[in-house]
PDB file of C-alpha atoms in Angstrom:
ATOM      1  CA  MET A   1      10.006 -16.621 -16.925  1.00 41.00           C
ATOM      2  CA  GLU A   2       9.279 -20.109 -18.205  1.00 38.00           C
ATOM      3  CA  ASP A   3      12.013 -21.863 -16.238  1.00 43.00           C
ATOM      4  CA  ASP A   4      15.046 -21.223 -14.102  1.00 41.00           C
ATOM      5  CA  THR A   5      17.349 -23.223 -16.359  1.00 38.00           C
ATOM      6  CA  VAL A   6      19.506 -21.257 -18.763  1.00 35.00           C
ATOM      7  CA  THR A   7      19.782 -22.817 -22.196  1.00 36.00           C
ATOM      8  CA  HIS A   8      20.889 -21.477 -25.528  1.00 34.00           C
ATOM      9  CA  ALA A   9      20.502 -23.767 -28.544  1.00 35.00           C
ATOM     10  CA  LYS A  10      19.691 -26.577 -26.091  1.00 35.00           C
ATOM     11  CA  ARG A  11      22.998 -26.375 -24.252  1.00 36.00           C
ATOM     12  CA  ARG A  12      23.880 -25.160 -20.788  1.00 42.00           C
ATOM     13  CA  VAL A  13      25.522 -21.756 -20.588  1.00 45.00           C
ATOM     14  CA  THR A  14      28.469 -21.310 -18.248  1.00 48.00           C
ATOM     15  CA  LEU A  15      29.066 -17.915 -16.720  1.00 50.00           C
ATOM     16  CA  HIS A  16      32.560 -16.530 -16.688  1.00 51.00           C
ATOM     17  CA  ASP A  17      34.254 -13.547 -15.082  1.00 69.00           C
ATOM     18  CA  MET A  18      31.484 -12.395 -12.773  1.00 74.00           C
ATOM     19  CA  ARG A  19      33.066 -10.004 -10.307  1.00 80.00           C
ATOM     20  CA  ARG A  20      32.018  -8.344  -7.080  1.00 82.00           C
ATOM     21  CA  LEU A  21      32.112  -4.546  -7.179  1.00 80.00           C
ATOM     22  CA  PHE A  22      30.612  -3.896  -3.730  1.00 71.00           C
ATOM     23  CA  PRO A  23      31.248  -4.383  -0.871  1.00 76.00           C
ATOM     24  CA  VAL A  24      34.931  -3.708  -1.476  1.00 62.00           C
ATOM     25  CA  THR A  25      37.165  -6.534  -0.259  1.00 58.00           C
ATOM     26  CA  ASP A  26      40.852  -7.290  -0.575  1.00 51.00           C
ATOM     27  CA  GLU A  27      39.991  -9.497  -3.522  1.00 53.00           C
ATOM     28  CA  THR A  28      37.946  -6.735  -5.170  1.00 51.00           C
ATOM     29  CA  ALA A  29      40.854  -4.326  -4.895  1.00 51.00           C
ATOM     30  CA  ALA A  30      43.240  -6.959  -6.239  1.00 54.00           C
ATOM     31  CA  GLN A  31      41.097  -7.454  -9.338  1.00 52.00           C
ATOM     32  CA  ALA A  32      41.037  -3.712  -9.938  1.00 51.00           C
ATOM     33  CA  SER A  33      44.840  -3.499  -9.737  1.00 50.00           C
ATOM     34  CA  GLY A  34      45.484  -6.683 -11.702  1.00 50.00           C
ATOM     35  CA  GLY A  35      47.060  -8.612  -8.838  1.00 45.00           C
ATOM     36  CA  THR A  36      46.325 -10.275  -5.508  1.00 37.00           C
ATOM     37  CA  PRO A  37      46.835  -9.024  -1.957  1.00 36.00           C
ATOM     38  CA  GLU A  38      50.281  -9.720  -0.535  1.00 36.00           C
ATOM     39  CA  GLY A  39      50.492 -13.185   0.992  1.00 34.00           C
ATOM     40  CA  GLU A  40      47.223 -14.374  -0.554  1.00 32.00           C
ATOM     41  CA  THR A  41      46.319 -16.473  -3.536  1.00 28.00           C
ATOM     42  CA  ARG A  42      43.240 -15.896  -5.650  1.00 28.00           C
ATOM     43  CA  GLY A  43      40.243 -17.595  -4.090  1.00 29.00           C
ATOM     44  CA  ALA A  44      41.424 -17.295  -0.502  1.00 27.00           C
ATOM     45  CA  THR A  45      38.710 -14.952   0.747  1.00 29.00           C
ATOM     46  CA  GLY A  46      35.696 -17.273   0.970  1.00 32.00           C
ATOM     47  CA  ALA A  47      32.396 -16.146  -0.532  1.00 35.00           C
ATOM     48  CA  ASP A  48      33.966 -12.963  -1.877  1.00 37.00           C
ATOM     49  CA  ALA A  49      36.377 -14.927  -4.093  1.00 34.00           C
ATOM     50  CA  PRO A  50      34.948 -17.066  -6.901  1.00 39.00           C
ATOM     51  CA  ARG A  51      37.173 -20.009  -7.758  1.00 30.00           C
ATOM     52  CA  ALA A  52      37.829 -21.914 -10.948  1.00 24.00           C
ATOM     53  CA  GLY A  53      35.231 -24.265 -12.336  1.00 30.00           C
ATOM     54  CA  ALA A  54      31.617 -25.036 -11.546  1.00 32.00           C
ATOM     55  CA  GLY A  55      32.694 -27.105  -8.557  1.00 34.00           C
ATOM     56  CA  GLY A  56      34.275 -24.044  -6.936  1.00 34.00           C
ATOM     57  CA  SER A  57      37.871 -25.374  -6.656  1.00 33.00           C
ATOM     58  CA  ALA A  58      40.880 -23.668  -8.190  1.00 33.00           C
ATOM     59  CA  GLY A  59      43.054 -26.783  -8.115  1.00 34.00           C
ATOM     60  CA  ALA A  60      46.674 -27.260  -7.173  1.00 33.00           C
ATOM     61  CA  GLY A  61      47.934 -25.581 -10.339  1.00 35.00           C
ATOM     62  CA  ALA A  62      46.398 -22.177  -9.563  1.00 34.00           C
ATOM     63  CA  VAL A  63      48.941 -19.347  -9.625  1.00 32.00           C
ATOM     64  CA  ALA A  64      48.727 -16.308  -7.381  1.00 34.00           C
ATOM     65  CA  GLY A  65      47.692 -13.261  -9.397  1.00 36.00           C
ATOM     66  CA  ALA A  66      46.641 -15.311 -12.438  1.00 36.00           C
ATOM     67  CA  PHE A  67      43.129 -14.764 -13.779  1.00 38.00           C
ATOM     68  CA  VAL A  68      41.545 -18.070 -14.752  1.00 42.00           C
ATOM     69  CA  ASP A  69      38.466 -18.751 -16.815  1.00 42.00           C
ATOM     70  CA  ARG A  70      35.923 -19.576 -14.111  1.00 61.00           C
ATOM     71  CA  GLU A  71      32.349 -19.171 -13.027  1.00 73.00           C
ATOM     72  CA  TRP A  72      30.755 -18.516  -9.685  1.00 80.00           C
ATOM     73  CA  SER A  73      29.562 -21.780  -8.191  1.00 86.00           C
ATOM     74  CA  LEU A  74      25.930 -22.091  -7.131  1.00 90.00           C
ATOM     75  CA  ALA A  75      27.098 -22.314  -3.510  1.00 90.00           C
ATOM     76  CA  GLU A  76      28.851 -18.956  -3.842  1.00 91.00           C
ATOM     77  CA  LEU A  77      25.783 -17.339  -5.394  1.00 92.00           C
ATOM     78  CA  ALA A  78      23.618 -18.811  -2.635  1.00 94.00           C
ATOM     79  CA  ALA A  79      25.962 -17.354  -0.010  1.00 93.00           C
ATOM     80  CA  ALA A  80      25.945 -13.959  -1.739  1.00 93.00           C
ATOM     81  CA  TYR A  81      22.118 -13.895  -1.731  1.00 96.00           C
ATOM     82  CA  ALA A  82      21.413 -15.668   1.571  1.00 95.00           C
ATOM     83  CA  TYR A  83      18.345 -14.529   3.503  1.00 95.00           C
ATOM     84  CA  PRO A  84      19.067 -12.816   6.826  1.00 91.00           C
ATOM     85  CA  GLU A  85      19.535 -15.223   9.713  1.00 85.00           C
ATOM     86  CA  PRO A  86      16.291 -15.376  11.713  1.00 75.00           C
ATOM     87  CA  ALA A  87      16.330 -13.828  15.154  1.00 73.00           C
ATOM     88  CA  ALA A  88      15.519 -15.830  18.252  1.00 72.00           C
ATOM     89  CA  GLY A  89      11.842 -16.566  18.696  1.00 72.00           C
ATOM     90  CA  ALA A  90       9.167 -16.731  16.031  1.00 74.00           C
ATOM     91  CA  PRO A  91      10.625 -16.364  12.501  1.00 80.00           C
ATOM     92  CA  VAL A  92       9.886 -12.999  10.891  1.00 90.00           C
ATOM     93  CA  PRO A  93       8.988 -13.022   7.182  1.00 95.00           C
ATOM     94  CA  TRP A  94      11.449 -11.381   4.780  1.00 97.00           C
ATOM     95  CA  LEU A  95      10.134 -10.317   1.368  1.00 98.00           C
ATOM     96  CA  ARG A  96      12.583  -9.726  -1.456  1.00 98.00           C
ATOM     97  CA  ALA A  97      11.850  -8.806  -5.055  1.00 98.00           C
ATOM     98  CA  ASN A  98      13.846  -9.877  -8.088  1.00 97.00           C
ATOM     99  CA  MET A  99      13.424  -7.708 -11.187  1.00 95.00           C
ATOM    100  CA  VAL A 100      15.289  -6.749 -14.347  1.00 95.00           C
ATOM    101  CA  SER A 101      15.395  -3.336 -16.037  1.00 95.00           C
ATOM    102  CA  THR A 102      17.070  -1.825 -19.083  1.00 95.00           C
ATOM    103  CA  LEU A 103      19.157   1.349 -18.910  1.00 96.00           C
ATOM    104  CA  ASP A 104      16.134   3.362 -19.981  1.00 94.00           C
ATOM    105  CA  GLY A 105      13.851   1.813 -17.365  1.00 92.00           C
ATOM    106  CA  ALA A 106      11.966  -0.871 -19.287  1.00 92.00           C
ATOM    107  CA  ALA A 107      11.012  -3.955 -17.295  1.00 91.00           C
ATOM    108  CA  GLN A 108       9.883  -5.826 -20.417  1.00 87.00           C
ATOM    109  CA  HIS A 109      10.344  -5.938 -24.164  1.00 89.00           C
ATOM    110  CA  GLU A 110       7.362  -6.897 -26.284  1.00 86.00           C
ATOM    111  CA  GLY A 111       5.518  -7.840 -23.109  1.00 79.00           C
ATOM    112  CA  ARG A 112       8.080 -10.239 -21.646  1.00 81.00           C
ATOM    113  CA  SER A 113      11.169  -9.945 -19.462  1.00 84.00           C
ATOM    114  CA  GLN A 114      13.202 -12.693 -21.147  1.00 85.00           C
ATOM    115  CA  PRO A 115      14.500 -10.504 -24.027  1.00 89.00           C
ATOM    116  CA  ILE A 116      16.258  -8.163 -21.572  1.00 91.00           C
ATOM    117  CA  SER A 117      17.703 -10.944 -19.400  1.00 91.00           C
ATOM    118  CA  SER A 118      21.008 -12.804 -19.712  1.00 92.00           C
ATOM    119  CA  ALA A 119      22.559 -16.131 -18.796  1.00 91.00           C
ATOM    120  CA  ALA A 120      23.995 -14.682 -15.575  1.00 91.00           C
ATOM    121  CA  ASP A 121      20.659 -13.072 -14.718  1.00 94.00           C
ATOM    122  CA  MET A 122      18.883 -16.405 -15.156  1.00 93.00           C
ATOM    123  CA  ARG A 123      21.461 -18.175 -12.996  1.00 92.00           C
ATOM    124  CA  ILE A 124      20.793 -15.683 -10.196  1.00 94.00           C
ATOM    125  CA  PHE A 125      17.055 -15.995 -10.899  1.00 94.00           C
ATOM    126  CA  GLY A 126      17.301 -19.755 -10.338  1.00 94.00           C
ATOM    127  CA  THR A 127      19.410 -19.332  -7.202  1.00 95.00           C
ATOM    128  CA  LEU A 128      16.933 -16.904  -5.635  1.00 97.00           C
ATOM    129  CA  ARG A 129      14.133 -19.367  -6.344  1.00 96.00           C
ATOM    130  CA  ALA A 130      16.139 -22.160  -4.751  1.00 96.00           C
ATOM    131  CA  LEU A 131      16.585 -20.098  -1.565  1.00 97.00           C
ATOM    132  CA  ALA A 132      12.919 -19.128  -1.195  1.00 97.00           C
ATOM    133  CA  ASP A 133      10.039 -20.843   0.594  1.00 97.00           C
ATOM    134  CA  VAL A 134       7.479 -19.282  -1.728  1.00 97.00           C
ATOM    135  CA  ILE A 135       7.472 -17.171  -4.903  1.00 97.00           C
ATOM    136  CA  VAL A 136       4.733 -14.537  -5.039  1.00 97.00           C
ATOM    137  CA  VAL A 137       3.627 -13.506  -8.522  1.00 96.00           C
ATOM    138  CA  GLY A 138       0.747 -11.575 -10.049  1.00 95.00           C
ATOM    139  CA  ALA A 139      -1.888 -13.347 -12.118  1.00 94.00           C
ATOM    140  CA  GLU A 140      -1.193 -11.240 -15.221  1.00 91.00           C
ATOM    141  CA  THR A 141       2.486 -12.175 -15.074  1.00 89.00           C
ATOM    142  CA  VAL A 142       1.525 -15.850 -14.823  1.00 91.00           C
ATOM    143  CA  ARG A 143      -0.579 -15.473 -17.978  1.00 89.00           C
ATOM    144  CA  ARG A 144       1.932 -13.389 -19.931  1.00 84.00           C
ATOM    145  CA  GLU A 145       5.148 -15.184 -18.997  1.00 81.00           C
ATOM    146  CA  GLY A 146       3.769 -18.727 -19.101  1.00 82.00           C
ATOM    147  CA  TYR A 147       4.778 -19.491 -15.512  1.00 86.00           C
ATOM    148  CA  ARG A 148       5.699 -23.023 -14.608  1.00 90.00           C
ATOM    149  CA  PRO A 149       6.181 -24.501 -11.135  1.00 92.00           C
ATOM    150  CA  ALA A 150       9.555 -24.139  -9.456  1.00 93.00           C
ATOM    151  CA  ARG A 151      11.562 -27.311  -9.835  1.00 91.00           C
ATOM    152  CA  ALA A 152      13.497 -29.284  -7.261  1.00 94.00           C
ATOM    153  CA  ARG A 153      17.210 -28.917  -7.928  1.00 94.00           C
ATOM    154  CA  ALA A 154      19.699 -31.516  -6.760  1.00 94.00           C
ATOM    155  CA  GLU A 155      22.343 -28.831  -6.158  1.00 94.00           C
ATOM    156  CA  PHE A 156      20.206 -27.250  -3.426  1.00 95.00           C
ATOM    157  CA  ALA A 157      18.507 -30.368  -2.033  1.00 96.00           C
ATOM    158  CA  ALA A 158      20.736 -30.805   1.020  1.00 95.00           C
ATOM    159  CA  ALA A 159      20.628 -27.113   1.959  1.00 94.00           C
ATOM    160  CA  ARG A 160      16.837 -26.969   1.639  1.00 95.00           C
ATOM    161  CA  GLU A 161      16.407 -30.109   3.733  1.00 95.00           C
ATOM    162  CA  ALA A 162      18.730 -28.738   6.416  1.00 94.00           C
ATOM    163  CA  ALA A 163      16.719 -25.497   6.486  1.00 92.00           C
ATOM    164  CA  GLY A 164      13.450 -27.407   6.856  1.00 92.00           C
ATOM    165  CA  GLN A 165      12.241 -26.362   3.404  1.00 95.00           C
ATOM    166  CA  ALA A 166      10.236 -28.333   0.855  1.00 96.00           C
ATOM    167  CA  PRO A 167      12.167 -29.691  -2.149  1.00 96.00           C
ATOM    168  CA  ALA A 168      11.125 -26.617  -4.167  1.00 96.00           C
ATOM    169  CA  ALA A 169       9.495 -23.267  -3.512  1.00 97.00           C
ATOM    170  CA  ALA A 170       5.738 -22.996  -3.806  1.00 97.00           C
ATOM    171  CA  ILE A 171       4.289 -20.514  -6.292  1.00 97.00           C
ATOM    172  CA  ALA A 172       1.716 -18.119  -4.802  1.00 97.00           C
ATOM    173  CA  VAL A 173      -0.428 -16.421  -7.441  1.00 97.00           C
ATOM    174  CA  VAL A 174      -2.095 -13.144  -6.445  1.00 97.00           C
ATOM    175  CA  SER A 175      -5.497 -12.988  -8.136  1.00 96.00           C
ATOM    176  CA  ALA A 176      -8.766 -11.260  -7.302  1.00 94.00           C
ATOM    177  CA  SER A 177     -10.778 -12.966 -10.050  1.00 94.00           C
ATOM    178  CA  LEU A 178      -9.094 -16.401 -10.095  1.00 95.00           C
ATOM    179  CA  GLU A 179      -9.468 -16.305 -13.884  1.00 94.00           C
ATOM    180  CA  LEU A 180      -6.581 -18.679 -14.384  1.00 94.00           C
ATOM    181  CA  ASP A 181      -5.987 -21.658 -16.661  1.00 93.00           C
ATOM    182  CA  PHE A 182      -6.001 -24.547 -14.211  1.00 93.00           C
ATOM    183  CA  SER A 183      -4.865 -26.992 -16.907  1.00 92.00           C
ATOM    184  CA  LEU A 184      -1.377 -25.443 -16.911  1.00 92.00           C
ATOM    185  CA  PRO A 185       1.558 -27.349 -15.324  1.00 93.00           C
ATOM    186  CA  LEU A 186       1.651 -24.689 -12.599  1.00 94.00           C
ATOM    187  CA  PHE A 187      -1.512 -26.328 -11.254  1.00 94.00           C
ATOM    188  CA  THR A 188      -1.357 -29.875 -12.628  1.00 92.00           C
ATOM    189  CA  SER A 189       2.240 -30.852 -11.828  1.00 92.00           C
ATOM    190  CA  PRO A 190       3.902 -28.677  -9.171  1.00 94.00           C
ATOM    191  CA  VAL A 191       6.433 -30.190  -6.781  1.00 94.00           C
ATOM    192  CA  VAL A 192       4.468 -28.564  -3.961  1.00 94.00           C
ATOM    193  CA  PRO A 193       0.869 -27.360  -4.336  1.00 95.00           C
ATOM    194  CA  THR A 194       0.430 -23.929  -5.898  1.00 97.00           C
ATOM    195  CA  LEU A 195      -1.138 -21.283  -3.665  1.00 97.00           C
ATOM    196  CA  ILE A 196      -3.631 -18.647  -4.763  1.00 97.00           C
ATOM    197  CA  LEU A 197      -3.891 -15.456  -2.704  1.00 98.00           C
ATOM    198  CA  THR A 198      -7.255 -13.784  -3.112  1.00 97.00           C
ATOM    199  CA  GLY A 199      -9.891 -11.771  -1.284  1.00 96.00           C
ATOM    200  CA  ALA A 200     -12.866 -12.917   0.758  1.00 95.00           C
ATOM    201  CA  ALA A 201     -15.229 -11.771  -2.001  1.00 94.00           C
ATOM    202  CA  ALA A 202     -13.722 -14.073  -4.651  1.00 94.00           C
ATOM    203  CA  ALA A 203     -16.314 -15.923  -6.716  1.00 95.00           C
ATOM    204  CA  PRO A 204     -17.120 -19.233  -4.980  1.00 95.00           C
ATOM    205  CA  GLY A 205     -17.215 -21.059  -8.319  1.00 96.00           C
ATOM    206  CA  ARG A 206     -13.679 -19.979  -9.181  1.00 95.00           C
ATOM    207  CA  VAL A 207     -12.451 -20.881  -5.687  1.00 96.00           C
ATOM    208  CA  ALA A 208     -13.958 -24.336  -6.081  1.00 97.00           C
ATOM    209  CA  ALA A 209     -12.377 -24.742  -9.526  1.00 96.00           C
ATOM    210  CA  ALA A 210      -8.979 -23.802  -8.134  1.00 96.00           C
ATOM    211  CA  GLU A 211      -9.281 -26.286  -5.294  1.00 96.00           C
ATOM    212  CA  ARG A 212     -10.400 -29.054  -7.672  1.00 95.00           C
ATOM    213  CA  ALA A 213      -7.221 -28.364  -9.655  1.00 94.00           C
ATOM    214  CA  GLY A 214      -5.154 -28.984  -6.514  1.00 94.00           C
ATOM    215  CA  ALA A 215      -4.381 -25.369  -5.616  1.00 96.00           C
ATOM    216  CA  THR A 216      -4.567 -24.088  -2.058  1.00 96.00           C
ATOM    217  CA  VAL A 217      -6.678 -20.922  -1.884  1.00 96.00           C
ATOM    218  CA  VAL A 218      -5.607 -18.464   0.831  1.00 97.00           C
ATOM    219  CA  THR A 219      -7.841 -15.538   1.779  1.00 96.00           C
ATOM    220  CA  ALA A 220      -5.718 -12.415   2.253  1.00 96.00           C
ATOM    221  CA  GLY A 221      -8.166  -9.541   1.981  1.00 93.00           C
ATOM    222  CA  GLU A 222     -11.646  -8.518   3.060  1.00 92.00           C
ATOM    223  CA  GLY A 223     -12.961  -7.514  -0.358  1.00 89.00           C
ATOM    224  CA  ALA A 224     -12.200  -8.781  -3.848  1.00 84.00           C
ATOM    225  CA  GLY A 225      -8.515  -7.847  -3.760  1.00 90.00           C
ATOM    226  CA  VAL A 226      -5.501  -8.879  -1.725  1.00 95.00           C
ATOM    227  CA  ASP A 227      -4.087  -6.828   1.151  1.00 96.00           C
ATOM    228  CA  PRO A 228      -0.264  -7.069   0.808  1.00 96.00           C
ATOM    229  CA  GLU A 229       0.392  -6.922   4.541  1.00 96.00           C
ATOM    230  CA  ARG A 230      -2.186  -9.588   5.228  1.00 96.00           C
ATOM    231  CA  ALA A 231      -0.762 -11.729   2.402  1.00 97.00           C
ATOM    232  CA  VAL A 232       2.701 -11.650   3.990  1.00 97.00           C
ATOM    233  CA  ARG A 233       1.206 -12.634   7.362  1.00 96.00           C
ATOM    234  CA  ALA A 234      -0.842 -15.425   5.792  1.00 96.00           C
ATOM    235  CA  LEU A 235       2.188 -16.899   4.051  1.00 97.00           C
ATOM    236  CA  ALA A 236       4.216 -16.716   7.270  1.00 95.00           C
ATOM    237  CA  GLY A 237       1.362 -18.494   9.016  1.00 94.00           C
ATOM    238  CA  LEU A 238       1.827 -21.360   6.560  1.00 95.00           C
ATOM    239  CA  GLY A 239       5.515 -21.528   7.469  1.00 93.00           C
ATOM    240  CA  HIS A 240       6.747 -19.499   4.497  1.00 96.00           C
ATOM    241  CA  THR A 241       9.064 -16.786   5.836  1.00 95.00           C
ATOM    242  CA  ARG A 242      11.638 -16.610   3.014  1.00 97.00           C
ATOM    243  CA  LEU A 243       9.492 -14.771   0.498  1.00 98.00           C
ATOM    244  CA  LEU A 244      10.394 -13.879  -3.092  1.00 98.00           C
ATOM    245  CA  THR A 245       8.328 -11.886  -5.554  1.00 97.00           C
ATOM    246  CA  GLU A 246       8.993 -11.698  -9.286  1.00 93.00           C
ATOM    247  CA  GLY A 247       6.321  -9.086  -9.952  1.00 87.00           C
ATOM    248  CA  GLY A 248       4.939  -8.075 -12.268  1.00 88.00           C
ATOM    249  CA  PRO A 249       5.097  -4.301 -12.055  1.00 92.00           C
ATOM    250  CA  ARG A 250       1.552  -3.823 -10.800  1.00 93.00           C
ATOM    251  CA  LEU A 251       1.999  -6.279  -7.932  1.00 95.00           C
ATOM    252  CA  LEU A 252       5.408  -4.870  -7.028  1.00 95.00           C
ATOM    253  CA  GLY A 253       3.944  -1.377  -6.945  1.00 95.00           C
ATOM    254  CA  ARG A 254       1.305  -2.516  -4.482  1.00 95.00           C
ATOM    255  CA  LEU A 255       3.900  -4.196  -2.269  1.00 96.00           C
ATOM    256  CA  ILE A 256       5.995  -1.018  -2.258  1.00 96.00           C
ATOM    257  CA  ALA A 257       2.973   1.147  -1.488  1.00 95.00           C
ATOM    258  CA  ALA A 258       2.091  -1.125   1.457  1.00 95.00           C
ATOM    259  CA  ASP A 259       5.712  -0.896   2.723  1.00 95.00           C
ATOM    260  CA  VAL A 260       6.107  -4.667   3.028  1.00 96.00           C
ATOM    261  CA  LEU A 261       9.138  -5.014   0.744  1.00 97.00           C
ATOM    262  CA  ASP A 262      12.371  -5.694   2.641  1.00 97.00           C
ATOM    263  CA  GLU A 263      14.821  -6.213  -0.215  1.00 97.00           C
ATOM    264  CA  MET A 264      15.228  -5.490  -3.915  1.00 97.00           C
ATOM    265  CA  CYS A 265      17.436  -7.603  -6.175  1.00 97.00           C
ATOM    266  CA  LEU A 266      17.711  -5.629  -9.384  1.00 97.00           C
ATOM    267  CA  THR A 267      19.446  -6.591 -12.610  1.00 96.00           C
ATOM    268  CA  LEU A 268      20.403  -3.583 -14.728  1.00 96.00           C
ATOM    269  CA  ALA A 269      20.723  -4.720 -18.335  1.00 96.00           C
ATOM    270  CA  PRO A 270      23.064  -2.752 -20.651  1.00 96.00           C
ATOM    271  CA  LEU A 271      20.242  -2.352 -23.163  1.00 95.00           C
ATOM    272  CA  LEU A 272      18.075   0.462 -24.532  1.00 94.00           C
ATOM    273  CA  THR A 273      14.592  -0.284 -25.804  1.00 92.00           C
ATOM    274  CA  ALA A 274      12.724   3.076 -25.928  1.00 92.00           C
ATOM    275  CA  GLY A 275       8.985   2.539 -26.397  1.00 88.00           C
ATOM    276  CA  ASP A 276       6.397   2.588 -23.647  1.00 88.00           C
ATOM    277  CA  ALA A 277       7.251  -0.577 -21.711  1.00 88.00           C
ATOM    278  CA  GLN A 278       6.351  -0.727 -18.021  1.00 89.00           C
ATOM    279  CA  ARG A 279       8.834   0.102 -15.291  1.00 92.00           C
ATOM    280  CA  ILE A 280       9.594  -2.551 -12.679  1.00 92.00           C
ATOM    281  CA  ALA A 281       6.921  -1.065 -10.389  1.00 92.00           C
ATOM    282  CA  GLY A 282       3.660   0.607 -11.324  1.00 91.00           C
ATOM    283  CA  GLY A 283       0.642   2.136  -9.632  1.00 86.00           C
ATOM    284  CA  PRO A 284       0.278   5.332  -7.623  1.00 85.00           C
ATOM    285  CA  ALA A 285       3.434   6.975  -6.273  1.00 89.00           C
ATOM    286  CA  VAL A 286       4.232   6.728  -2.566  1.00 89.00           C
ATOM    287  CA  ALA A 287       4.083   9.960  -0.570  1.00 89.00           C
ATOM    288  CA  VAL A 288       7.724   9.723   0.489  1.00 91.00           C
ATOM    289  CA  PRO A 289      10.251   7.620  -1.472  1.00 92.00           C
ATOM    290  CA  HIS A 290      11.417   4.556   0.447  1.00 93.00           C
ATOM    291  CA  ARG A 291      15.183   4.576   0.990  1.00 94.00           C
ATOM    292  CA  PHE A 292      17.075   1.305   0.458  1.00 96.00           C
ATOM    293  CA  ALA A 293      20.778   0.668   1.106  1.00 96.00           C
ATOM    294  CA  LEU A 294      23.139  -1.105  -1.281  1.00 96.00           C
ATOM    295  CA  VAL A 295      24.253  -4.477   0.120  1.00 94.00           C
ATOM    296  CA  SER A 296      26.208  -5.887  -2.817  1.00 93.00           C
ATOM    297  CA  LEU A 297      26.872  -5.268  -6.498  1.00 94.00           C
ATOM    298  CA  LEU A 298      28.030  -7.883  -8.995  1.00 93.00           C
ATOM    299  CA  GLU A 299      28.912  -7.441 -12.676  1.00 92.00           C
ATOM    300  CA  GLU A 300      29.097  -9.827 -15.610  1.00 90.00           C
ATOM    301  CA  ALA A 301      29.300  -8.904 -19.310  1.00 90.00           C
ATOM    302  CA  GLY A 302      28.061  -5.378 -18.575  1.00 91.00           C
ATOM    303  CA  PHE A 303      25.013  -6.546 -16.578  1.00 94.00           C
ATOM    304  CA  LEU A 304      24.908  -5.185 -13.018  1.00 96.00           C
ATOM    305  CA  PHE A 305      23.307  -7.241 -10.248  1.00 96.00           C
ATOM    306  CA  GLY A 306      22.422  -5.076  -7.260  1.00 96.00           C
ATOM    307  CA  ARG A 307      21.077  -6.162  -3.906  1.00 96.00           C
ATOM    308  CA  TYR A 308      19.398  -3.496  -1.773  1.00 97.00           C
ATOM    309  CA  ARG A 309      17.768  -3.655   1.676  1.00 96.00           C
ATOM    310  CA  ARG A 310      15.475  -1.232   3.413  1.00 93.00           C
ATOM    311  CA  SER A 311      17.499   1.337   5.362  1.00 87.00           C
TER     312      SER A 311
END
């Protein structure tokens, strides 16, 4: 993904008629029946009830039972995708993945994920970035997708400051070889320094080149590669406990195999591509499938946005 801003023909896209399918609430049932619960007006059930307009206010003229042209506000999306509240004591890292797939299982089309995404998907993509401390991504995905640094967004500035977060999430690139283009904006102009997760056997010359470019190199493995469990611990040691990974498939497969993934945010696109595109996760199969539980399910224009947590 090049950016977390959604533009079509250089204009901002507004998202209308996103609805919550799960968990079932009074408002969900009212939408299904074409009305509102007795004694309630539309928008009266907090985070479960999107309200008219980007500012999240229906206005005095709203009529009970009337369906208005509206979009979910960023605050409502942030509430729907909030990280779990930390328990007392030392914060425990929470790693979530955000991926997109077509109906026939393709995670990419012609090598990139953008063709199977949508405006709503990109709005959620940007929200998840704005909630995270750090975004973990594989080196091949950085090369293929033309990754840029996460940007500071005014809409989330107060919430991030209150949570003790930097103005924007750091990008953490997982790379054994460190064969990266350090002239890219990801390294030359990030809001916060880009991290590189690598192994102890990484080539000293490449480590030095990364550090000269302003990146922070973090050793998270004994050999050439990165140990996923150690990477999570290393990031937590730097104060990054709200973790987000955007893949690619090879990295996600390794995280699943190491059983360090706590949550999966999956967009199911109503598209068929055929071909031999990668799935969202690759690599060797796990011995026993990991069971995740559905937390929430949103829908907009046929795209389904599921949120699953480990059972």
